[in-house]
Short mmCIF file of N, CA and C and ligand atoms in Angstrom, two decimals:
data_model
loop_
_atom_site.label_atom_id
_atom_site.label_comp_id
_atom_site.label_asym_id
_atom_site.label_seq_id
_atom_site.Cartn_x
_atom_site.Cartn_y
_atom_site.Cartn_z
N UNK A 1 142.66 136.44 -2.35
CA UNK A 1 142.25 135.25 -1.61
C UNK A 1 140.80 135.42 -1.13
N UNK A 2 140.17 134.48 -1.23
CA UNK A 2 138.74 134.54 -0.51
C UNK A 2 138.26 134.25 0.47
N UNK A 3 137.41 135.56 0.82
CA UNK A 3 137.38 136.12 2.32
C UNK A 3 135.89 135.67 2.93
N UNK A 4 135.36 134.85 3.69
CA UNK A 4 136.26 134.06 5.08
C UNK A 4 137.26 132.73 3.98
N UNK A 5 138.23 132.44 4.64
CA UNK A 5 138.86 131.12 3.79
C UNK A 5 138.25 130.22 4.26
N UNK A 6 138.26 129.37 3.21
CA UNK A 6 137.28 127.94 3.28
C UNK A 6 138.06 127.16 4.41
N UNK A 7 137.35 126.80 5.21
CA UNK A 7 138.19 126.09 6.71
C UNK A 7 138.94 124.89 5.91
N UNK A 8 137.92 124.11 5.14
CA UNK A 8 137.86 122.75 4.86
C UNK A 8 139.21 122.27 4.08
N UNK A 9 140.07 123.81 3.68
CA UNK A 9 141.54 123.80 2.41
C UNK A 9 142.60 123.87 3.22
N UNK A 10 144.01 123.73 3.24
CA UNK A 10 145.14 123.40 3.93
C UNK A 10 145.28 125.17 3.81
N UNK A 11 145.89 125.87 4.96
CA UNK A 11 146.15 127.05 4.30
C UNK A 11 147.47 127.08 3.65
N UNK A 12 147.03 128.69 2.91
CA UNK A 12 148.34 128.52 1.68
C UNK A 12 149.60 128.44 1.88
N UNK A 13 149.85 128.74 3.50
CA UNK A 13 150.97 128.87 3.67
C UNK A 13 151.45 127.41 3.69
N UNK A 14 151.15 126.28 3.58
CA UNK A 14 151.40 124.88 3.80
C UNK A 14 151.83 124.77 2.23
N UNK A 15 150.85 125.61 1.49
CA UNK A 15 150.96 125.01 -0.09
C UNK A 15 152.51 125.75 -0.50
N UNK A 16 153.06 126.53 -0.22
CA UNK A 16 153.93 127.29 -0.10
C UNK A 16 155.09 126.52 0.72
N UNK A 17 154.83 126.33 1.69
CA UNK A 17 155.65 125.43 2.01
C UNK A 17 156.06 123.80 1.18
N UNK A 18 155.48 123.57 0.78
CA UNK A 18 155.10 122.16 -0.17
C UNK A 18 155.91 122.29 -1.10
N UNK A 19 155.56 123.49 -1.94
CA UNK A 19 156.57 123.38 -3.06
C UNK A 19 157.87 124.27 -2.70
N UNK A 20 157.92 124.47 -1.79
CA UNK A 20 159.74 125.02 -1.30
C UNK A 20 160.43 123.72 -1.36
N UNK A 21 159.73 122.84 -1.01
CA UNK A 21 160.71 121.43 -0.93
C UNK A 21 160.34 120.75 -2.55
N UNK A 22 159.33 120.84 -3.35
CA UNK A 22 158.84 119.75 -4.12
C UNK A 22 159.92 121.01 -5.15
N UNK A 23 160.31 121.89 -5.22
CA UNK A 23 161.02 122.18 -6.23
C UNK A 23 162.63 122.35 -5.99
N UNK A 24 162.99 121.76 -4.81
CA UNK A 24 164.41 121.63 -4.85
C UNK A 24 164.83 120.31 -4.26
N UNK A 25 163.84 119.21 -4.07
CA UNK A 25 163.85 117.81 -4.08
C UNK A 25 164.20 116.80 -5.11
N UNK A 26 163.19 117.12 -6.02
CA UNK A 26 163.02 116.15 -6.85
C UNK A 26 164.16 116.07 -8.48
N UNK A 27 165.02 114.98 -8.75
CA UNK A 27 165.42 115.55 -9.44
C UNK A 27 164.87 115.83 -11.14
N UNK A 28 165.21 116.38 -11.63
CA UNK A 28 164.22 117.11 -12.71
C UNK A 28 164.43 116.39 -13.93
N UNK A 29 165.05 115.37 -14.05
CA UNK A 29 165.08 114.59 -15.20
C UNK A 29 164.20 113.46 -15.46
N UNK A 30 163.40 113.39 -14.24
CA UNK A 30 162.38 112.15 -14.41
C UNK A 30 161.09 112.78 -14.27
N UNK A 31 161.47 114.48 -14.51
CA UNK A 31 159.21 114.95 -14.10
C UNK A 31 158.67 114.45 -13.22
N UNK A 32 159.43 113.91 -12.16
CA UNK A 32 158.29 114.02 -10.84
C UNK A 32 157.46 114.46 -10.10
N UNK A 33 157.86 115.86 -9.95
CA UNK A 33 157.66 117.03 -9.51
C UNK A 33 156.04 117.45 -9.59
N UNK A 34 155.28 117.95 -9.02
CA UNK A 34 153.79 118.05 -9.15
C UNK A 34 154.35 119.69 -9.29
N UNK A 35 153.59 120.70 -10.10
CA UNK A 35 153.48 122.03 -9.90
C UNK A 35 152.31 122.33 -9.03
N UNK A 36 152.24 123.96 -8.67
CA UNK A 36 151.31 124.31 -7.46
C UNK A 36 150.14 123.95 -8.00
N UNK A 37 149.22 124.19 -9.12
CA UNK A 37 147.94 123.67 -9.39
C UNK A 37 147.88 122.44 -8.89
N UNK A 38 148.84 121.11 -9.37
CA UNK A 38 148.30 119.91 -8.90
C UNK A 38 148.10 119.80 -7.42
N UNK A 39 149.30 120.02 -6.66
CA UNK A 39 149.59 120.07 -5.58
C UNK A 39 147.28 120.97 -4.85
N UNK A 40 147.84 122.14 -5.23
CA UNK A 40 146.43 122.43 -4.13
C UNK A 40 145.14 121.95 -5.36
N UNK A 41 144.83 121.58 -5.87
CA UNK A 41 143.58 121.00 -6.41
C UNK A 41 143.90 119.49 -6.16
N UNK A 42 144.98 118.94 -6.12
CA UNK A 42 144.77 117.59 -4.98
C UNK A 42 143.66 117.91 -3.51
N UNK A 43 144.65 119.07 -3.14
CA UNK A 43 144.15 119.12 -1.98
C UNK A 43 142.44 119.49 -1.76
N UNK A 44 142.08 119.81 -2.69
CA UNK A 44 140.71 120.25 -2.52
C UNK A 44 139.81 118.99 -2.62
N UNK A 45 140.34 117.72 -2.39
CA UNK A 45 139.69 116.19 -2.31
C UNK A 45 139.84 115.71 -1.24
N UNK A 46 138.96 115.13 -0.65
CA UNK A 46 138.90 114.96 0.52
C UNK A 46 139.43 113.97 0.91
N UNK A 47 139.89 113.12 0.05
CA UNK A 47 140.90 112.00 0.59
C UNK A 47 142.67 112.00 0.39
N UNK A 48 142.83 113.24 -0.12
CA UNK A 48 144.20 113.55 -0.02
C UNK A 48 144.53 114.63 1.32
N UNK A 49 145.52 113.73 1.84
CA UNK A 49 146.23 114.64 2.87
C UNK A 49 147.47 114.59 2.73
N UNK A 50 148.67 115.76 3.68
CA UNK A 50 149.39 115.71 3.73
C UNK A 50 149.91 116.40 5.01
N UNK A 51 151.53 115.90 5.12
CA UNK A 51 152.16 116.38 6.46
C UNK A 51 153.51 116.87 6.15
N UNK A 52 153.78 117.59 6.96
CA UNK A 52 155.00 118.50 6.45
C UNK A 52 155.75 117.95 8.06
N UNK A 53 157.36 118.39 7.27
CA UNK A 53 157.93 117.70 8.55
C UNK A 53 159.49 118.89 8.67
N UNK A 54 159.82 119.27 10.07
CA UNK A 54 160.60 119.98 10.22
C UNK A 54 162.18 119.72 10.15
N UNK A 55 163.20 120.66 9.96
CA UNK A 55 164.52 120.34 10.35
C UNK A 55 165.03 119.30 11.62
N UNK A 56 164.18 119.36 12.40
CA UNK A 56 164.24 118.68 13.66
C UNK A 56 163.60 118.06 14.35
N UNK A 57 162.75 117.17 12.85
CA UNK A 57 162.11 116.09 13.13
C UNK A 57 160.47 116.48 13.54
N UNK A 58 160.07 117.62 14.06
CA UNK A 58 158.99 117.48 14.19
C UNK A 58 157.77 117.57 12.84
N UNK A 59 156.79 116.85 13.27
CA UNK A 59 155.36 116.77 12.49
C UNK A 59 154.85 118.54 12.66
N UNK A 60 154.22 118.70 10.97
CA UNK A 60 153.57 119.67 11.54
C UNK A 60 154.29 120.91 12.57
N UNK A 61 155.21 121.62 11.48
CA UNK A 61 155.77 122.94 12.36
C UNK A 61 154.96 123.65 12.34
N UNK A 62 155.26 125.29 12.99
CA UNK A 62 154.29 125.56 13.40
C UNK A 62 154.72 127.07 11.84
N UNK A 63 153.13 127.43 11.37
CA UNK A 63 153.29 128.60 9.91
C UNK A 63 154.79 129.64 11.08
N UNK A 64 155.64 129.22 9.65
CA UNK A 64 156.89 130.33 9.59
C UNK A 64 157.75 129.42 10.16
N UNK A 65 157.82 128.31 10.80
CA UNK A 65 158.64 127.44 10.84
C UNK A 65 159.58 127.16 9.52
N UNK A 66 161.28 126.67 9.51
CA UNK A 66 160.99 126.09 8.36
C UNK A 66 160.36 124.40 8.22
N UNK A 67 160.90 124.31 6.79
CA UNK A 67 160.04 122.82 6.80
C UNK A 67 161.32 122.25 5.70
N UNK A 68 161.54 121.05 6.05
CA UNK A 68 162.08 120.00 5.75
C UNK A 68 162.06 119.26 4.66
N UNK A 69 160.39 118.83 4.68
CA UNK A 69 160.26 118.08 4.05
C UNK A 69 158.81 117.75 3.86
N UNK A 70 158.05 116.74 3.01
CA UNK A 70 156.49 116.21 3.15
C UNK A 70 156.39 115.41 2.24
N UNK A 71 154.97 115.01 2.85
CA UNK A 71 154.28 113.71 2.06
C UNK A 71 153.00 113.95 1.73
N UNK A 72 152.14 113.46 0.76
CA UNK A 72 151.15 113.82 0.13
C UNK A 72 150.33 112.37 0.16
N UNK A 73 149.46 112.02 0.31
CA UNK A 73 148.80 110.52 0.15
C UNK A 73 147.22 110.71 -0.42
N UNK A 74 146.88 109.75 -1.13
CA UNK A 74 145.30 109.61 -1.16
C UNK A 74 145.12 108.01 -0.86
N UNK A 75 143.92 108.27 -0.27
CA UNK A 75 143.07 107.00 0.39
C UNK A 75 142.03 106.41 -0.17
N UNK A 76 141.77 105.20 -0.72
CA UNK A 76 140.30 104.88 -1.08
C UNK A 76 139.81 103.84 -0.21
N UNK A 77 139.05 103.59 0.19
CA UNK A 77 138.55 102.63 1.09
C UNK A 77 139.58 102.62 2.03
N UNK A 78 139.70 101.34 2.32
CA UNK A 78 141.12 100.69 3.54
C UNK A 78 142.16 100.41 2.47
N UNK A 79 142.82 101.90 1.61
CA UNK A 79 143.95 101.25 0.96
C UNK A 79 144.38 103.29 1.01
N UNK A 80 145.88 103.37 1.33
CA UNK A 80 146.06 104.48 0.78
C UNK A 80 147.49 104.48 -0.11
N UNK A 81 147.28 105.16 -1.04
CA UNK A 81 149.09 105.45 -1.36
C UNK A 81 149.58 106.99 -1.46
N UNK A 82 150.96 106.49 -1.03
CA UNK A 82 151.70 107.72 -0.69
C UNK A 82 152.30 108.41 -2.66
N UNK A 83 151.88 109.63 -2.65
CA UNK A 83 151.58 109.95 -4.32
C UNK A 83 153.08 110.43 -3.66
N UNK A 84 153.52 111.52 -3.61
CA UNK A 84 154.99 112.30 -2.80
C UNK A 84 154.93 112.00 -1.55
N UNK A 85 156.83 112.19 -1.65
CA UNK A 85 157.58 111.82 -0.40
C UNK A 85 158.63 112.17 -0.67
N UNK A 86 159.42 113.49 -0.31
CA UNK A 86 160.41 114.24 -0.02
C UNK A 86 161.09 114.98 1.10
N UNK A 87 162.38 115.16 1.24
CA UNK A 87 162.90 115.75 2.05
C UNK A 87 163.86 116.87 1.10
N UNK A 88 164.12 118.09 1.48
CA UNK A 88 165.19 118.77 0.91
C UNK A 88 166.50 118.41 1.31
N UNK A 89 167.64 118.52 0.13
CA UNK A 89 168.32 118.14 -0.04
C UNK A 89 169.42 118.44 1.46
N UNK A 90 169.15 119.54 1.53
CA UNK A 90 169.92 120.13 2.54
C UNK A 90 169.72 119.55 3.85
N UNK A 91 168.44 118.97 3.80
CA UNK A 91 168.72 118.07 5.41
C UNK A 91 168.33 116.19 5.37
N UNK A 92 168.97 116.44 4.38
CA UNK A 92 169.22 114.72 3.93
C UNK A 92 169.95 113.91 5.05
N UNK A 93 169.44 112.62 4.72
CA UNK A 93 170.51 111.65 5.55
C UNK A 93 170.81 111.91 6.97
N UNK A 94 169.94 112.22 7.55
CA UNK A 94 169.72 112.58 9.21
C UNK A 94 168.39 111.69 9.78
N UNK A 95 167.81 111.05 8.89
CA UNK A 95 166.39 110.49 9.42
C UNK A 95 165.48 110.69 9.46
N UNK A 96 165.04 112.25 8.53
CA UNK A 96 164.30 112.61 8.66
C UNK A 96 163.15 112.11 8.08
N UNK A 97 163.45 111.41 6.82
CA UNK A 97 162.94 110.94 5.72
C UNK A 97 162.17 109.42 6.39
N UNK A 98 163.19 108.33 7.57
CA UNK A 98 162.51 107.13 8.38
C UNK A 98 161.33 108.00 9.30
N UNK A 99 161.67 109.48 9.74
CA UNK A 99 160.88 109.75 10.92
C UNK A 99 159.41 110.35 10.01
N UNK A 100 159.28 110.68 8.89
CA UNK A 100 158.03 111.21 7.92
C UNK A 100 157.62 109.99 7.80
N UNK A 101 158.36 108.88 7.35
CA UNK A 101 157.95 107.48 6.47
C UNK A 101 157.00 106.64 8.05
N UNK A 102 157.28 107.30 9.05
CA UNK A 102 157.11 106.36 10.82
C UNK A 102 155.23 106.93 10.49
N UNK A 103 155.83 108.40 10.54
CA UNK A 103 154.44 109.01 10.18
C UNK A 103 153.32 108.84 9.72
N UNK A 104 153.73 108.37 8.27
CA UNK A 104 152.62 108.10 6.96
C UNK A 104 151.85 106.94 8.20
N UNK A 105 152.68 105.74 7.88
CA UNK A 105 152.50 104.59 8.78
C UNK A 105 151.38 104.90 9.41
N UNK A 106 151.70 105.33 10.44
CA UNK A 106 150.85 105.56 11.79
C UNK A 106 150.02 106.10 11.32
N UNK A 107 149.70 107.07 10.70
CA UNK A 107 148.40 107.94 10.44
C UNK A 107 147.61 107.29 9.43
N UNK A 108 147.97 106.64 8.65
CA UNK A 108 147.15 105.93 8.01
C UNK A 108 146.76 104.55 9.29
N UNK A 109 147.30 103.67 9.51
CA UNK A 109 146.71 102.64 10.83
C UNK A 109 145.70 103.62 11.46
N UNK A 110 145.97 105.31 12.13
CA UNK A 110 144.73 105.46 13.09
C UNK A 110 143.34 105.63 12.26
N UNK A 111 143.74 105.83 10.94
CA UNK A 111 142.12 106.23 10.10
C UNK A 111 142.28 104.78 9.53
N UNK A 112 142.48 103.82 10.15
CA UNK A 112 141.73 102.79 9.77
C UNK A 112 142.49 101.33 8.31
N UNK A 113 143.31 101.89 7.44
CA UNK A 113 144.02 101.36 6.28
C UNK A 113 144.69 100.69 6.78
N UNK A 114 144.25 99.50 5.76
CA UNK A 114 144.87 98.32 6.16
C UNK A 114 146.22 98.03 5.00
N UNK A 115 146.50 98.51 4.09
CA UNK A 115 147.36 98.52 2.80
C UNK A 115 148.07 99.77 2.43
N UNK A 116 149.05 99.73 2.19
CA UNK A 116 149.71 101.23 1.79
C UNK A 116 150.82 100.91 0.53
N UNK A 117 150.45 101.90 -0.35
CA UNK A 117 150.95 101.89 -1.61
C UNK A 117 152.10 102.75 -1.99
N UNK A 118 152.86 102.63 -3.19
CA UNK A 118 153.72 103.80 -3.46
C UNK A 118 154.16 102.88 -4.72
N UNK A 119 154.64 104.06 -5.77
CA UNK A 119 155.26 103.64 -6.80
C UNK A 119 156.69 104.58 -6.93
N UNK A 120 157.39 103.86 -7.25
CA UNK A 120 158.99 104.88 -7.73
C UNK A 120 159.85 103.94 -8.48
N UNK A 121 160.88 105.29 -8.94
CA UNK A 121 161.61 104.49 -10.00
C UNK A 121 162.46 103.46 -9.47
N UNK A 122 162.43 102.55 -10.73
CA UNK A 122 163.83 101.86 -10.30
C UNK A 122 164.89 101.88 -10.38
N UNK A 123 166.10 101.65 -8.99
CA UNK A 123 166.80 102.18 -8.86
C UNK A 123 166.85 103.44 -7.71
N UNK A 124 165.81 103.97 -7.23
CA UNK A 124 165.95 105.23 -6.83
C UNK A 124 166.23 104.87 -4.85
N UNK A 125 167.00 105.07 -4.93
CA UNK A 125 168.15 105.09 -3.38
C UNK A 125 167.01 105.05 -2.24
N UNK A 126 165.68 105.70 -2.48
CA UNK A 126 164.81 105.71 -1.35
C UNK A 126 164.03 104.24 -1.36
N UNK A 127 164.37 103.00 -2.17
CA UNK A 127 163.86 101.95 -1.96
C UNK A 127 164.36 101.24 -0.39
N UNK A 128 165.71 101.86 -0.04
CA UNK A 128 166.41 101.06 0.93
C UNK A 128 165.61 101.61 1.73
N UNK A 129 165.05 103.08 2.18
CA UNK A 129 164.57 103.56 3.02
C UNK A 129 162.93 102.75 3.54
N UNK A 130 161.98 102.45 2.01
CA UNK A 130 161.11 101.76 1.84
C UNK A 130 160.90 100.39 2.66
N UNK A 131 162.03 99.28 2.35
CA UNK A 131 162.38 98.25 2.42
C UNK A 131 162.56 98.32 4.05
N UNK A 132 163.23 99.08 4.44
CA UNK A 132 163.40 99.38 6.44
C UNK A 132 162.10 99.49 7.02
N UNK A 133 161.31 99.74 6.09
CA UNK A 133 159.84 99.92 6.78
C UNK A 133 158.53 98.84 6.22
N UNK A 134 159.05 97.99 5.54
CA UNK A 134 158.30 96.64 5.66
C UNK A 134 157.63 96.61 4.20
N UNK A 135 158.00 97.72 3.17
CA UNK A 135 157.54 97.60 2.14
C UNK A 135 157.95 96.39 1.18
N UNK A 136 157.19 95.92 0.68
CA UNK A 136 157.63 94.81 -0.33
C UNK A 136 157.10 95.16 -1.84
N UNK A 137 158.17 95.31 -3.13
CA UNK A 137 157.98 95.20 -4.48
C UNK A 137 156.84 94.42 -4.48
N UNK A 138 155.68 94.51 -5.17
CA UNK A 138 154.71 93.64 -5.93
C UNK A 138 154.34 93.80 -7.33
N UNK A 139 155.12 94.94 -8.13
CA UNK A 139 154.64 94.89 -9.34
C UNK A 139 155.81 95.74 -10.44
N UNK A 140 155.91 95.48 -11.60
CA UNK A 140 156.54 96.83 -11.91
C UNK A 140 155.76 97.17 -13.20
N UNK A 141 155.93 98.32 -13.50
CA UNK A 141 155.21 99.20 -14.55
C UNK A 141 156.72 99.11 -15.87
N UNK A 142 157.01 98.50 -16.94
CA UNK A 142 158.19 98.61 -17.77
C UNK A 142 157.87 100.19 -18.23
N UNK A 143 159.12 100.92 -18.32
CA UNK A 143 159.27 101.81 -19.52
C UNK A 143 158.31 103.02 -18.85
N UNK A 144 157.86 103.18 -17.52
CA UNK A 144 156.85 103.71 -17.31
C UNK A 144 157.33 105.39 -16.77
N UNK A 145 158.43 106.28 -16.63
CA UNK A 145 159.28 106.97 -16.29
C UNK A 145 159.74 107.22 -17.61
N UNK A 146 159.83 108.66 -18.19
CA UNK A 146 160.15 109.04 -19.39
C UNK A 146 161.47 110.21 -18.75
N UNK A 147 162.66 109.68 -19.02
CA UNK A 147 163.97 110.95 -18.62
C UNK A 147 163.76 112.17 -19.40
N UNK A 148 164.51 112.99 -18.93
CA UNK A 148 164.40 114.43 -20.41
C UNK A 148 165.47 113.95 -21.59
N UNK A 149 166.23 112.65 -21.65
CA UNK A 149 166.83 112.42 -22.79
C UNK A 149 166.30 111.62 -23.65
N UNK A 150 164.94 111.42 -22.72
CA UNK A 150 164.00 110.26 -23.72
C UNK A 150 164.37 108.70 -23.01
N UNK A 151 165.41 108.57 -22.23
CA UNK A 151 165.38 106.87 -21.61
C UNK A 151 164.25 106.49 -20.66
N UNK A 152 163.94 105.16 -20.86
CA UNK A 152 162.54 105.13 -19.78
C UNK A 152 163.06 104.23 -18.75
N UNK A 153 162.34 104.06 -18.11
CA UNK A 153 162.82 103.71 -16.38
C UNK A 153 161.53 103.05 -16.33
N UNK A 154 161.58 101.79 -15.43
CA UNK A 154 160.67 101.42 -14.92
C UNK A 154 160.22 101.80 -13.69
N UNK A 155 158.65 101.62 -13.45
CA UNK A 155 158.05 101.70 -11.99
C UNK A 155 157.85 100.42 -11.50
N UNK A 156 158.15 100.86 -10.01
CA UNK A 156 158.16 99.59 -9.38
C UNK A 156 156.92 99.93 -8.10
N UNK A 157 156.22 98.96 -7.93
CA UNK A 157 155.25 98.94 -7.05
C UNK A 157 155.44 98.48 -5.94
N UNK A 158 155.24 99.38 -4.93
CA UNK A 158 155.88 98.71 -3.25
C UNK A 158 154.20 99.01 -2.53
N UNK A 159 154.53 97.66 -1.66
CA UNK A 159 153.27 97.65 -0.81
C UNK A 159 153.75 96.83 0.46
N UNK A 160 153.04 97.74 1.51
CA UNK A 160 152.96 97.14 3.02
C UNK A 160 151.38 97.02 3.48
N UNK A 161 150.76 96.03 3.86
CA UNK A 161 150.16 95.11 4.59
C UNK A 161 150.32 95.42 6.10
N UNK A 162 149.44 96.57 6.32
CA UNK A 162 149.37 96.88 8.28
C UNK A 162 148.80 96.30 8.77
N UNK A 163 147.40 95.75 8.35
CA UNK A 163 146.42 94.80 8.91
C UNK A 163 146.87 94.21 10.19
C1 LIG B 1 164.33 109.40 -0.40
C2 LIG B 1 164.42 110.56 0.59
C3 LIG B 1 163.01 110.97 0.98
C4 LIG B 1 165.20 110.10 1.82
O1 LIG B 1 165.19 111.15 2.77
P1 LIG B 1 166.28 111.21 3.98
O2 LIG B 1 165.80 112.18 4.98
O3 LIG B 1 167.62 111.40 3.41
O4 LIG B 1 166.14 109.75 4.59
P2 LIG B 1 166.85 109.24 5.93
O5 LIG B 1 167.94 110.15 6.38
O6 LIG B 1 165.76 108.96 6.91
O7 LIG B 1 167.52 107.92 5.42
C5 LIG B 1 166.78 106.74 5.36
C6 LIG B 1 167.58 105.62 4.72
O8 LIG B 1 167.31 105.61 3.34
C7 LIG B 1 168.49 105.19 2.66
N1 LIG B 1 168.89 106.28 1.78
C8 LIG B 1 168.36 107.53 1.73
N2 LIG B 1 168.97 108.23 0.74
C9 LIG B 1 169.89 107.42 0.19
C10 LIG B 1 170.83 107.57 -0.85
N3 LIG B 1 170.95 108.71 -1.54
N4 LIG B 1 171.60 106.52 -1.17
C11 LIG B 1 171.52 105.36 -0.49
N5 LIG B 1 170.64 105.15 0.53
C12 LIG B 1 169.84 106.16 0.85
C13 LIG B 1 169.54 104.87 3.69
O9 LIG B 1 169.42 103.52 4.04
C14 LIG B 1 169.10 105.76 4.83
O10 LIG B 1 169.49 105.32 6.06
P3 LIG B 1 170.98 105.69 6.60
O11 LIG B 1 171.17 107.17 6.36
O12 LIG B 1 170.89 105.30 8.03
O13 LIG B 1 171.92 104.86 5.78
C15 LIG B 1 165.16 111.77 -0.05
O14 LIG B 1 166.41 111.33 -0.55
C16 LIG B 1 164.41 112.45 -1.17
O15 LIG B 1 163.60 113.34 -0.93
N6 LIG B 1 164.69 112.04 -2.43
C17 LIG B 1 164.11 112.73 -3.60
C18 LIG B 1 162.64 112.49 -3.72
C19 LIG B 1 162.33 111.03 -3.87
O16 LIG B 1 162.95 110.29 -4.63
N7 LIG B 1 161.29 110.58 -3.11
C20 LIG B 1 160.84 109.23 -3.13
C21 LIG B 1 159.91 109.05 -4.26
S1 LIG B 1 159.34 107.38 -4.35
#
């Protein structure tokens, strides 16, 4: 590792944390999944951030905490979208997933974004979660989701309007 560490990079222990959840989240038949290169050379752009979220709801545990869950976003102007958004399986269906999604929200409103984006498959159970938080379908992508048996899935485009 290189010595002083660059202030300006998430430390590794976050990136480490990231994919503890991004590899027992996602399920593996639709390639969702970002590996560690994408994941920290996202991060080395200055308009991608992310937040990690604990067993017990809190933002931002503290290194050696465990972690729950996270979200990954990039921003361009007054528009951001959320690229990942996971929780591990193991602490599903407790809220944790409305209390990250409260998150994104808010932190994007204090830097200013007036629009917030996300794409996922269709069909995928976290639309209801979406939909509780004011997102509305505006587009879909056909055929755009390739399974490992070769079936394609469409993307569907959800957007909320904070303005
Ligand atoms: C989607 C995901 C983030 C939800 O996390 P979570 O912590 O379980 O979410 P919550 O407990 O806050 O539940 C929020 C609501 O979403 C809905 N929901 C979540 N998972 C659901 C499921 N499997 N089936 C039906 N509804 C579901 C429910 O309405 C739920 O509220 P309820 O439990 O009061 O009924 C999680 O299932 C996940 O990581 N999935 C895999 C990754 C993924 O698909 N991410 C989204 C990519 S677009």
């Amino acid at each position: 590792m290189p010595w002083p560490p660059d202030p300006t990079l998430p430390p590794p222990d976050d990136i480490d944390r990231i994919m503890e959840v991004m590899e027992c989240a996602f399920p593996p038949d639709f390639g969702e999944a970002w590996n560690r290169r994408q994941v920290s050379d996202s991060l080395l752009l200055g308009a991608v951030q992310y937040a990690l979220i604990g067993p017990d709801g809190t933002i931002a545990p503290k290194p050696g905490d465990c972690v729950g869950g996270f979200y990954l976003s990039r921003s361009v102007l007054d528009e951001e979208e959320l690229l990942l958004f996971a929780i591990a399986p193991e602490w599903r269906r407790r809220g944790l997933g409305h209390t990250l999604l409260i998150h994104f929200i808010q932190s994007a409103r204090q830097r200013g974004k007036t629009r917030l984006f996300l794409e996922m498959r269709h069909n995928n159970p976290a639309a209801v979660l979406y939909a509780a938080h004011g997102f509305q379908p505006i587009g879909r992508r056909p055929r755009y989701y390739r399974t490992l048996n070769g079936d394609r899935i469409d993307a569907i485009t959800q957007e909320l309007v904070i303005a």
